[in-house]
CSV table of C-alpha atoms in Angstrom, one decimal:
chain,number,residue,atom,x,y,z
A,10,UNK,CA,-4.6,-11.6,3.2
A,11,UNK,CA,-3.1,-15.1,2.9
A,12,UNK,CA,0.3,-15.3,1.5
A,13,UNK,CA,0.8,-17.0,-1.8
A,14,UNK,CA,2.6,-20.3,-1.6
A,15,UNK,CA,6.4,-20.4,-1.8
A,16,UNK,CA,6.2,-22.9,-4.6
A,17,UNK,CA,4.5,-20.3,-6.8
A,18,UNK,CA,7.3,-17.8,-6.0
A,19,UNK,CA,9.9,-20.4,-6.8
A,20,UNK,CA,8.2,-21.1,-10.2
A,21,UNK,CA,8.0,-17.3,-10.9
A,22,UNK,CA,11.8,-17.0,-10.2
A,23,UNK,CA,12.4,-19.7,-12.8
A,24,UNK,CA,10.4,-17.6,-15.4
A,25,UNK,CA,7.1,-19.6,-15.3
A,26,UNK,CA,4.6,-17.1,-16.8
A,27,UNK,CA,1.6,-19.1,-15.6
A,28,UNK,CA,2.9,-18.9,-12.0
A,29,UNK,CA,3.4,-15.2,-12.4
A,30,UNK,CA,-0.2,-14.8,-13.6
A,31,UNK,CA,-1.3,-16.6,-10.5
A,32,UNK,CA,0.8,-14.3,-8.3
A,33,UNK,CA,-0.8,-11.2,-10.0
A,34,UNK,CA,-4.3,-12.6,-9.6
A,35,UNK,CA,-3.6,-13.3,-6.0
A,36,UNK,CA,-2.3,-9.8,-5.1
A,37,UNK,CA,-3.8,-7.6,-7.8
A,38,UNK,CA,-6.8,-6.3,-5.9
A,39,UNK,CA,-4.8,-5.7,-2.7
A,40,UNK,CA,-2.1,-3.8,-4.5
A,41,UNK,CA,-4.6,-1.8,-6.5
A,42,UNK,CA,-6.6,-0.8,-3.4
A,43,UNK,CA,-3.5,0.2,-1.6
A,44,UNK,CA,-2.5,2.3,-4.5
A,45,UNK,CA,-5.8,4.0,-4.6
A,46,UNK,CA,-5.6,4.8,-0.9
A,47,UNK,CA,-2.0,6.1,-1.2
A,48,UNK,CA,-2.5,8.1,-4.5
A,49,UNK,CA,-6.2,9.0,-4.3
A,50,UNK,CA,-6.4,8.7,-8.1
A,51,UNK,CA,-7.7,5.7,-9.9
A,52,UNK,CA,-5.7,6.2,-13.1
A,53,UNK,CA,-2.4,6.7,-11.3
A,54,UNK,CA,-3.3,3.8,-8.9
A,55,UNK,CA,-3.7,1.5,-11.9
A,56,UNK,CA,-0.5,2.7,-13.4
A,57,UNK,CA,1.4,2.1,-10.2
A,58,UNK,CA,-0.2,-1.3,-9.6
A,59,UNK,CA,0.9,-2.4,-13.1
A,60,UNK,CA,4.4,-0.9,-12.6
A,61,UNK,CA,4.7,-2.8,-9.3
A,62,UNK,CA,4.0,-6.2,-10.9
A,63,UNK,CA,6.4,-5.4,-13.8
A,64,UNK,CA,9.0,-4.5,-11.2
A,65,UNK,CA,8.3,-7.6,-9.2
A,66,UNK,CA,8.7,-9.8,-12.4
A,67,UNK,CA,11.9,-8.1,-13.4
A,68,UNK,CA,13.5,-8.2,-9.8
A,69,UNK,CA,12.1,-11.4,-8.5
A,70,UNK,CA,15.7,-12.5,-7.7
A,71,UNK,CA,15.9,-9.6,-5.2
A,72,UNK,CA,13.3,-11.4,-3.0
A,73,UNK,CA,15.7,-13.9,-1.6
A,74,UNK,CA,14.7,-14.4,2.0
A,75,UNK,CA,12.6,-17.2,3.2
A,76,UNK,CA,11.7,-15.6,6.5
A,77,UNK,CA,10.2,-12.4,5.0
A,78,UNK,CA,6.6,-12.5,3.7
A,79,UNK,CA,6.4,-11.9,0.0
A,80,UNK,CA,3.6,-9.4,0.5
A,81,UNK,CA,6.0,-7.2,2.6
A,82,UNK,CA,8.5,-7.1,-0.2
A,83,UNK,CA,5.7,-6.5,-2.7
A,84,UNK,CA,4.4,-3.5,-0.7
A,85,UNK,CA,7.9,-2.2,-0.2
A,86,UNK,CA,8.3,-2.2,-4.0
A,87,UNK,CA,5.0,-0.5,-4.5
A,88,UNK,CA,5.7,2.2,-1.9
A,89,UNK,CA,9.0,3.1,-3.5
A,90,UNK,CA,7.4,3.4,-6.9
A,91,UNK,CA,4.6,5.6,-5.4
A,92,UNK,CA,7.1,7.7,-3.7
A,93,UNK,CA,8.9,8.3,-7.0
A,94,UNK,CA,5.6,9.6,-8.4
A,95,UNK,CA,5.3,12.2,-5.6
A,96,UNK,CA,8.9,13.2,-6.1
A,97,UNK,CA,8.3,13.7,-9.7
A,98,UNK,CA,5.6,16.2,-8.9
A,99,UNK,CA,2.4,14.1,-8.8
A,100,UNK,CA,-0.2,16.0,-6.9
A,101,UNK,CA,-3.3,14.6,-5.2
A,102,UNK,CA,-5.2,17.8,-5.9
A,103,UNK,CA,-7.7,16.1,-8.2
A,104,UNK,CA,-8.9,14.0,-5.3
A,105,UNK,CA,-10.9,16.8,-3.7
A,106,UNK,CA,-14.1,16.0,-5.5
A,107,UNK,CA,-13.9,12.3,-4.3
A,108,UNK,CA,-16.1,11.2,-1.4
A,109,UNK,CA,-15.3,9.1,1.5
A,110,UNK,CA,-11.9,8.6,3.1
A,111,UNK,CA,-9.8,9.5,0.0
A,112,UNK,CA,-9.8,13.2,0.4
A,113,UNK,CA,-9.1,13.0,4.1
A,114,UNK,CA,-6.1,10.7,3.5
A,115,UNK,CA,-4.6,13.1,1.1
A,116,UNK,CA,-4.1,15.6,3.9
A,117,UNK,CA,-1.8,13.1,5.7
A,118,UNK,CA,1.9,13.1,4.8
A,119,UNK,CA,2.9,10.2,2.6
A,120,UNK,CA,4.8,7.9,5.1
A,121,UNK,CA,2.2,8.5,7.9
A,122,UNK,CA,-0.6,7.8,5.4
A,123,UNK,CA,1.1,4.5,4.3
A,124,UNK,CA,1.5,3.5,7.9
A,125,UNK,CA,-2.1,4.1,8.9
A,126,UNK,CA,-3.4,2.4,5.8
A,127,UNK,CA,-1.3,-0.7,6.2
A,128,UNK,CA,-2.3,-0.9,9.9
A,129,UNK,CA,-6.0,-0.2,9.5
A,130,UNK,CA,-7.0,-1.8,6.2
A,131,UNK,CA,-4.2,-4.4,5.7
A,132,UNK,CA,-3.8,-5.4,9.4
A,133,UNK,CA,0.0,-5.4,9.2
A,134,UNK,CA,1.9,-5.4,12.4
A,135,UNK,CA,4.1,-2.6,13.5
A,136,UNK,CA,7.1,-4.7,12.6
A,137,UNK,CA,5.8,-5.5,9.1
A,138,UNK,CA,5.0,-1.8,8.5
A,139,UNK,CA,8.5,-0.8,9.7
A,140,UNK,CA,9.9,-3.2,7.1
A,141,UNK,CA,7.7,-1.8,4.3
A,142,UNK,CA,8.7,1.8,5.3
A,143,UNK,CA,12.3,1.0,6.2
A,144,UNK,CA,12.0,2.6,9.6
A,145,UNK,CA,11.6,1.6,13.3
A,146,UNK,CA,8.6,0.3,15.1
A,147,UNK,CA,8.5,3.3,17.3
A,148,UNK,CA,8.5,5.6,14.3
A,149,UNK,CA,5.6,3.6,12.9
A,150,UNK,CA,3.6,4.0,16.1
A,151,UNK,CA,4.3,7.8,16.0
A,152,UNK,CA,3.3,8.0,12.3
A,153,UNK,CA,0.1,6.1,12.9
A,154,UNK,CA,-0.8,8.4,15.9
A,155,UNK,CA,0.0,11.5,13.9
A,156,UNK,CA,-2.0,10.3,10.9
A,157,UNK,CA,-5.0,9.6,13.1
A,158,UNK,CA,-4.7,13.1,14.7
A,159,UNK,CA,-4.6,14.7,11.2
A,160,UNK,CA,-7.6,12.6,10.1
A,161,UNK,CA,-9.5,13.5,13.2
A,162,UNK,CA,-8.8,17.2,12.6
A,163,UNK,CA,-10.2,16.8,9.0
A,164,UNK,CA,-13.3,15.1,10.3
A,165,UNK,CA,-14.0,17.9,12.8
A,166,UNK,CA,-14.1,20.4,10.0
A,167,UNK,CA,-16.8,18.4,8.2
A,168,UNK,CA,-20.6,18.7,8.7
A,169,UNK,CA,-22.5,15.9,10.1
A,170,UNK,CA,-23.8,14.7,6.7
A,171,UNK,CA,-20.3,14.5,5.3
A,172,UNK,CA,-19.1,12.6,8.3
A,173,UNK,CA,-21.8,10.0,7.9
A,174,UNK,CA,-20.8,9.5,4.3
A,175,UNK,CA,-17.2,8.8,5.3
A,176,UNK,CA,-16.6,5.1,5.8
A,177,UNK,CA,-14.1,5.6,8.6
A,178,UNK,CA,-12.6,2.7,10.3
A,179,UNK,CA,-9.7,4.3,12.1
A,180,UNK,CA,-10.0,3.8,16.0
């Protein structure tokens, strides 16, 4: 995804509501989709996406570096908010009736799931993922490998019809 212009971010920092609306429009679908993949629950995903943008608006001054992509800081914020939900006892149990990749992803531990999602669907580099997860690049590579192994195991337990229904893009 193309980064939003720095001029928009500067205007948001100054409290410009129209600029914030542009920022939300630019990243809304991306954030929501990432939330769905992480949470496996549309209602919770929408809640976390909304909380993420509220957090961003309230903490825009925390994004102070010109050399870091805004999307990385945005994803960091969202991952922290999502982790809080899991720490407070959110369960992905209601995902089991869902089809496609969602039920499979829920079997992967949280940080490994985030790493494989950011690499596969968001095409972030190992460095960018390490910034989002506050970890090393080698830990990111290990997490992605382990997530793929877990997903592969889950796929093996499915019958051929189920496998065909899964839109699976992990190499």
